[in-house]
GROMACS .gro file of N, CA, C and O in nm:
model
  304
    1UNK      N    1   0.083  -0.118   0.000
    1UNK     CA    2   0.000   0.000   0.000
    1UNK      C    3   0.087   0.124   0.000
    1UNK      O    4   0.081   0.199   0.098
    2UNK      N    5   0.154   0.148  -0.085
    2UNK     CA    6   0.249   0.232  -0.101
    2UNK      C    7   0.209   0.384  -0.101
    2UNK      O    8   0.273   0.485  -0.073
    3UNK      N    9   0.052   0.360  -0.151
    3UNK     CA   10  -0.048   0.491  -0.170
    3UNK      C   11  -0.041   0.550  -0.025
    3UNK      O   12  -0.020   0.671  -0.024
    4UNK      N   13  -0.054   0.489   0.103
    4UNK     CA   14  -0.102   0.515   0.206
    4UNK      C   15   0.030   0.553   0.311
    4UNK      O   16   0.021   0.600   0.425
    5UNK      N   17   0.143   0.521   0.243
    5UNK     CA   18   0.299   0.616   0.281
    5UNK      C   19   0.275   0.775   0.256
    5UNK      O   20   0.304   0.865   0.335
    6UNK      N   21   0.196   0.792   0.088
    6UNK     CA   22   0.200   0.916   0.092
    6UNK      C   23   0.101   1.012   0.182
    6UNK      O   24   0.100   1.125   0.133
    7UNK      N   25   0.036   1.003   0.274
    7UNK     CA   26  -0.097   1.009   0.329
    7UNK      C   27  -0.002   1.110   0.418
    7UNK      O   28   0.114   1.084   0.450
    8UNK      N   29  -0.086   1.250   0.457
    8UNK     CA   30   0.003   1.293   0.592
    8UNK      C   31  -0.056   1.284   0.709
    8UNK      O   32  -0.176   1.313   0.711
    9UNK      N   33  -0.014   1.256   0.793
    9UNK     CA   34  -0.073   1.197   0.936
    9UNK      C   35  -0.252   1.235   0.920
    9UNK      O   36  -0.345   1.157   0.902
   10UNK      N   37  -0.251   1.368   0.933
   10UNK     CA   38  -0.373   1.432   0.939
   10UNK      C   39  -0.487   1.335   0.808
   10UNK      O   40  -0.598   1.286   0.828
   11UNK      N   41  -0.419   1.338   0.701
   11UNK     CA   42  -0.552   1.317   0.616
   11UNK      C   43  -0.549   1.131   0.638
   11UNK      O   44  -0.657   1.075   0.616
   12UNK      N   45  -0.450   1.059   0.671
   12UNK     CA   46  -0.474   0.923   0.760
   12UNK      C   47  -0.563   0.917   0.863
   12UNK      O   48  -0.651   0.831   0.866
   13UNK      N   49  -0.542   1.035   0.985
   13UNK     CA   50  -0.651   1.028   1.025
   13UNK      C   51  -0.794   1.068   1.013
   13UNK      O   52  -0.892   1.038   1.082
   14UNK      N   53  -0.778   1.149   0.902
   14UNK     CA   54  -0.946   1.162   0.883
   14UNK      C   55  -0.999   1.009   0.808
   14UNK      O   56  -1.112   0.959   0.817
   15UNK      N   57  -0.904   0.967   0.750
   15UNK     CA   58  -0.968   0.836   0.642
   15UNK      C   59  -0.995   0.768   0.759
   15UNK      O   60  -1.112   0.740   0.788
   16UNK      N   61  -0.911   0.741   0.823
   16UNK     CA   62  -0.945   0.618   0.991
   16UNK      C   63  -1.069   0.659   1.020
   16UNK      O   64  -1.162   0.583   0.989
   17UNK      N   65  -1.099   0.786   1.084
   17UNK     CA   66  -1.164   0.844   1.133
   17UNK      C   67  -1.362   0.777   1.050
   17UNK      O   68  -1.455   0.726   1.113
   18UNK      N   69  -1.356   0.800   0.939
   18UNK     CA   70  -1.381   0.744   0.837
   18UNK      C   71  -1.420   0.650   0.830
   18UNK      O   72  -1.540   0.639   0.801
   19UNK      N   73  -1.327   0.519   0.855
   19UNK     CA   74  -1.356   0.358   0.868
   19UNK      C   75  -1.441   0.331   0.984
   19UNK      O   76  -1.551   0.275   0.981
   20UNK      N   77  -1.370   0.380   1.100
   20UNK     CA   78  -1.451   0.375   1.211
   20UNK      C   79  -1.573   0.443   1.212
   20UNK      O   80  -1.648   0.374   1.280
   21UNK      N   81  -1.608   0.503   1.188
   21UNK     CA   82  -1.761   0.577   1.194
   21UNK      C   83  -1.873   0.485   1.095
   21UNK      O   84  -1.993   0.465   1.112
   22UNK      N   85  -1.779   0.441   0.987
   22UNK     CA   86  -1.891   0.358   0.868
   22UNK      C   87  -1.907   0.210   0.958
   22UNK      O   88  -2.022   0.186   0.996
   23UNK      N   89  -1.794   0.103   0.996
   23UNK     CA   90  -1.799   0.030   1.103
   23UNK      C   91  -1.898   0.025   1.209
   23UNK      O   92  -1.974  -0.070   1.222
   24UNK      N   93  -1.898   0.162   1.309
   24UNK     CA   94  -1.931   0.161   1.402
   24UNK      C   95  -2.144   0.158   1.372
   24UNK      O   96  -2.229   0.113   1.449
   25UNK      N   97  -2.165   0.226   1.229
   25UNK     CA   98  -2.283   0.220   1.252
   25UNK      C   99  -2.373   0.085   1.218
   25UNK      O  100  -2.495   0.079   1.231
   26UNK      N  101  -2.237  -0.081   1.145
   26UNK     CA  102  -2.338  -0.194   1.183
   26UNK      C  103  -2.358  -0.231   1.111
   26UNK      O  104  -2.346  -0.354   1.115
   27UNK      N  105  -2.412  -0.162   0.959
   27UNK     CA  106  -2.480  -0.243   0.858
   27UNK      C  107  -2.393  -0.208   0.781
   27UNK      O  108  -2.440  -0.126   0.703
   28UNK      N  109  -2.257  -0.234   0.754
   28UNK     CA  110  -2.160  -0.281   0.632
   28UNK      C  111  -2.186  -0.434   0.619
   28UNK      O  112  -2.217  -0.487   0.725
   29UNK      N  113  -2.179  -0.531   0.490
   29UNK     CA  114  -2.153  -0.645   0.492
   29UNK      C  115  -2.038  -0.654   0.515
   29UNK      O  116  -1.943  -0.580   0.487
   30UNK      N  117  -2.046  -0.800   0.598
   30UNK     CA  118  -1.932  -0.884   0.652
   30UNK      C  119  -1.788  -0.892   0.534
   30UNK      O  120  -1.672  -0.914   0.569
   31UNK      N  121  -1.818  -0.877   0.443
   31UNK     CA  122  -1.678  -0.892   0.338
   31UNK      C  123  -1.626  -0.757   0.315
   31UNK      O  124  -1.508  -0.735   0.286
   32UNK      N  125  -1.739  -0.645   0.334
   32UNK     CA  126  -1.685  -0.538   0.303
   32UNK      C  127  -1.619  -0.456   0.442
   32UNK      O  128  -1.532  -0.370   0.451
   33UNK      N  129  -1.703  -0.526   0.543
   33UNK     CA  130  -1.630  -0.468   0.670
   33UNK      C  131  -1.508  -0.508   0.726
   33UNK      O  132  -1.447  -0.434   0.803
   34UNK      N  133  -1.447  -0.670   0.678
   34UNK     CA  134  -1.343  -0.727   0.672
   34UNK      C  135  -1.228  -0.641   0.639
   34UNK      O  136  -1.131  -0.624   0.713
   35UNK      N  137  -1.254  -0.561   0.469
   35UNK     CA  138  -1.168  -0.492   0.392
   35UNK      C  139  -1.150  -0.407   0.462
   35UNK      O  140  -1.044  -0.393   0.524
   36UNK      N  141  -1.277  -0.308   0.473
   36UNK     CA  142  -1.244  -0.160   0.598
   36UNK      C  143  -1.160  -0.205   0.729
   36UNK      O  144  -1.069  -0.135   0.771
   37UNK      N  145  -1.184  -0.285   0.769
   37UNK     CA  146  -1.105  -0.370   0.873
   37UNK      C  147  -0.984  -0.323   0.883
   37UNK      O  148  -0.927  -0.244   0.957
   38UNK      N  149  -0.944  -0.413   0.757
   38UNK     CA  150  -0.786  -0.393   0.729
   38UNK      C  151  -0.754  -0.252   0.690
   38UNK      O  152  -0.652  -0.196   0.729
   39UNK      N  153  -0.821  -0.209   0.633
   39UNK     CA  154  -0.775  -0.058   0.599
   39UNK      C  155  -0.768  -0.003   0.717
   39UNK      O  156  -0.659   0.050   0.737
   40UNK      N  157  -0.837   0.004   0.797
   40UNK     CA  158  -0.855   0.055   0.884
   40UNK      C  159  -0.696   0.083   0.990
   40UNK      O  160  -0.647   0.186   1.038
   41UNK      N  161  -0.648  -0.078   0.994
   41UNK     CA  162  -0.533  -0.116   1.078
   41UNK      C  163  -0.409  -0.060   0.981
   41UNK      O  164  -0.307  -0.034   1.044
   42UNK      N  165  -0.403  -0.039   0.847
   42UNK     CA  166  -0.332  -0.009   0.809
   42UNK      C  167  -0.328   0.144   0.816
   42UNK      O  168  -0.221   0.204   0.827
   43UNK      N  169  -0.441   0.203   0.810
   43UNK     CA  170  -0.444   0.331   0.883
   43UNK      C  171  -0.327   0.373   1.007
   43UNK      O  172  -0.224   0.439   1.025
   44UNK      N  173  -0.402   0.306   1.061
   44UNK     CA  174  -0.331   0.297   1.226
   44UNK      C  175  -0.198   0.275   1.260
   44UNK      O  176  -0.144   0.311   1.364
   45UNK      N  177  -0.131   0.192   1.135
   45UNK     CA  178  -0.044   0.152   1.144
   45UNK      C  179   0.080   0.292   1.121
   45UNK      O  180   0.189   0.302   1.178
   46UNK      N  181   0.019   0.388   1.019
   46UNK     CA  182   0.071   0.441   0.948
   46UNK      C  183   0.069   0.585   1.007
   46UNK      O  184   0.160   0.666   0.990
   47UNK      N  185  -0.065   0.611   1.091
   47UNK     CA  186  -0.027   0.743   1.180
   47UNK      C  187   0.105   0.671   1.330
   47UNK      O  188   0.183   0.752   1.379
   48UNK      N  189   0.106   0.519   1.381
   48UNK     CA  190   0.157   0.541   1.437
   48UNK      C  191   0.330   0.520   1.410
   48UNK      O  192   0.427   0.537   1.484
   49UNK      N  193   0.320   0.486   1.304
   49UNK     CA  194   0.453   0.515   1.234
   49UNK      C  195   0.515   0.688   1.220
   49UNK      O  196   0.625   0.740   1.205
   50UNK      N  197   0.411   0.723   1.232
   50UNK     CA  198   0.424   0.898   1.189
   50UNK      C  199   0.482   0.975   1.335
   50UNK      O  200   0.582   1.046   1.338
   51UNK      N  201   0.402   0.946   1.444
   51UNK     CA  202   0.390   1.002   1.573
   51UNK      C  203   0.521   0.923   1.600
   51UNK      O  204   0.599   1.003   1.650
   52UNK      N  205   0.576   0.805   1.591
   52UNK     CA  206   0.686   0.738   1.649
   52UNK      C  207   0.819   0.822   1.608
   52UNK      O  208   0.897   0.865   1.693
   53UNK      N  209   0.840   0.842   1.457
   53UNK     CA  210   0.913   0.947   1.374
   53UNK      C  211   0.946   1.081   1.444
   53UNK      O  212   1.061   1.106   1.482
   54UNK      N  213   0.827   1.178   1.462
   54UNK     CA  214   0.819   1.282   1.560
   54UNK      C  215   0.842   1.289   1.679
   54UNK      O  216   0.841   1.390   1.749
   55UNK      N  217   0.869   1.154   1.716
   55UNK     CA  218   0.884   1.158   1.867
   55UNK      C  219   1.041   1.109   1.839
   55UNK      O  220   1.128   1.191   1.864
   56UNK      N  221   1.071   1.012   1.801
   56UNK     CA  222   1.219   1.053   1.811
   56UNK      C  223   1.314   1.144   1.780
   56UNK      O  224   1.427   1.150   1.828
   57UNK      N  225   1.253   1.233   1.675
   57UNK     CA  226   1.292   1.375   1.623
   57UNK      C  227   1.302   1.481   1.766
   57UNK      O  228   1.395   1.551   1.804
   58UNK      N  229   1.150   1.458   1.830
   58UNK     CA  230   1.138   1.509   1.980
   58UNK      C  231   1.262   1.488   2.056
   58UNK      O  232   1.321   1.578   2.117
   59UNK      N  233   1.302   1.356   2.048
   59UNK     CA  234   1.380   1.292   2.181
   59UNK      C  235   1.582   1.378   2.139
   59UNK      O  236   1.689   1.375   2.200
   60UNK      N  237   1.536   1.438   2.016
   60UNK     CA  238   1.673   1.507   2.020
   60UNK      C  239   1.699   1.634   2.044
   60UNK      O  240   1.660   1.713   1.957
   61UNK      N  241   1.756   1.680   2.138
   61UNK     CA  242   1.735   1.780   2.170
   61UNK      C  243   1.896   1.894   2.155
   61UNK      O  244   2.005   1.881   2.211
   62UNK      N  245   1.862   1.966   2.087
   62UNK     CA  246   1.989   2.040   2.018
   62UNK      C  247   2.011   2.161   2.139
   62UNK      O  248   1.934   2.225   2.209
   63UNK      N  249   2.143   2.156   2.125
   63UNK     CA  250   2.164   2.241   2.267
   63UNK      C  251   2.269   2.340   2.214
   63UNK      O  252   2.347   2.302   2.127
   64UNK      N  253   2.275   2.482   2.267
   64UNK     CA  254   2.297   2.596   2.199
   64UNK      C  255   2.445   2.604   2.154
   64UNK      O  256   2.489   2.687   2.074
   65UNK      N  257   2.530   2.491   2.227
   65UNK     CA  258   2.670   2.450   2.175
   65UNK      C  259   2.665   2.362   2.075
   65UNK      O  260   2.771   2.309   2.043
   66UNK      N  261   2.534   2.323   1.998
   66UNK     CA  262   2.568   2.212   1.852
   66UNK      C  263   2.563   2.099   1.928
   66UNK      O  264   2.564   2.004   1.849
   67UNK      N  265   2.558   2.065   2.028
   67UNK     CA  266   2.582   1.926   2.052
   67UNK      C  267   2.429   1.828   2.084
   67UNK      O  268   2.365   1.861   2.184
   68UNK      N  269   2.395   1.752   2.030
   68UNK     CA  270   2.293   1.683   2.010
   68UNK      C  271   2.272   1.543   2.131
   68UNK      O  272   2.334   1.437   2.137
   69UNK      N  273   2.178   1.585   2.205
   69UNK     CA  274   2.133   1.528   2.358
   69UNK      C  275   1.999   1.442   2.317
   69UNK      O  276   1.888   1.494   2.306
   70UNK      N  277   2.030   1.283   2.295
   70UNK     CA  278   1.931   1.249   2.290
   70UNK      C  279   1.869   1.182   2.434
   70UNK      O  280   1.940   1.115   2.509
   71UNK      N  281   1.744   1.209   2.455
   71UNK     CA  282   1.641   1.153   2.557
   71UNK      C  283   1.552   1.071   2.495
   71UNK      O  284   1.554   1.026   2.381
   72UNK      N  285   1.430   1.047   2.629
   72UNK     CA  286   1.334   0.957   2.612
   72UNK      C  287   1.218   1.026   2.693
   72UNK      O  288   1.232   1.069   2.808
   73UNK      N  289   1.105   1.030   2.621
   73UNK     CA  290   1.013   1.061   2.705
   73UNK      C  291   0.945   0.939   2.740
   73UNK      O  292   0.970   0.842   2.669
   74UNK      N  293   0.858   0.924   2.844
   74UNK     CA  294   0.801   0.824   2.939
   74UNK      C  295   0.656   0.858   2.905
   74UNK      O  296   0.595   0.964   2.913
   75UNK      N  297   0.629   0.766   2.874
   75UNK     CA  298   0.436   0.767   2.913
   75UNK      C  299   0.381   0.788   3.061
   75UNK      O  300   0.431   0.756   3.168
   76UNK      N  301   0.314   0.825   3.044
   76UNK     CA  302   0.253   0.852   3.226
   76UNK      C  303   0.159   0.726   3.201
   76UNK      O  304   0.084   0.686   3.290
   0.00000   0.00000   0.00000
């Protein structure tokens, strides 16, 4: 799904956004809700590929001598 690399976080999540709402209201058939299914996870897959990216970009932290301090942030 090479199409769905080019996607930017935002318009991934509106398509998710999207799957889940058509899903959630019930009457998709079973073959077609299968497909959304998967789209769906591949969605998911792909904003959290995005946020993981940004967050290690986050975790570097450039300090006013050039020298590059990487951290970790913690989930609460």
């Amino acid at each position: 799904m090479s199409d769905k690399k080019e996607l930017s976080f935002e318009d991934a999540m509106e398509k998710l956004e999207e799957v889940v709402a058509k899903l959630e209201q019930g009457d998709v058939p079973l073959e077609e809700a299968i497909s959304m299914f998967q789209e769906g996870m591949t969605l998911s897959k792909l904003c959290h590929d995005k946020l993981k990216s940004v967050e290690d970009s986050m975790d570097r932290i450039l300090h006013q001598d050039g020298k590059v301090e990487h951290t970790t942030f913690q989930e609460e």
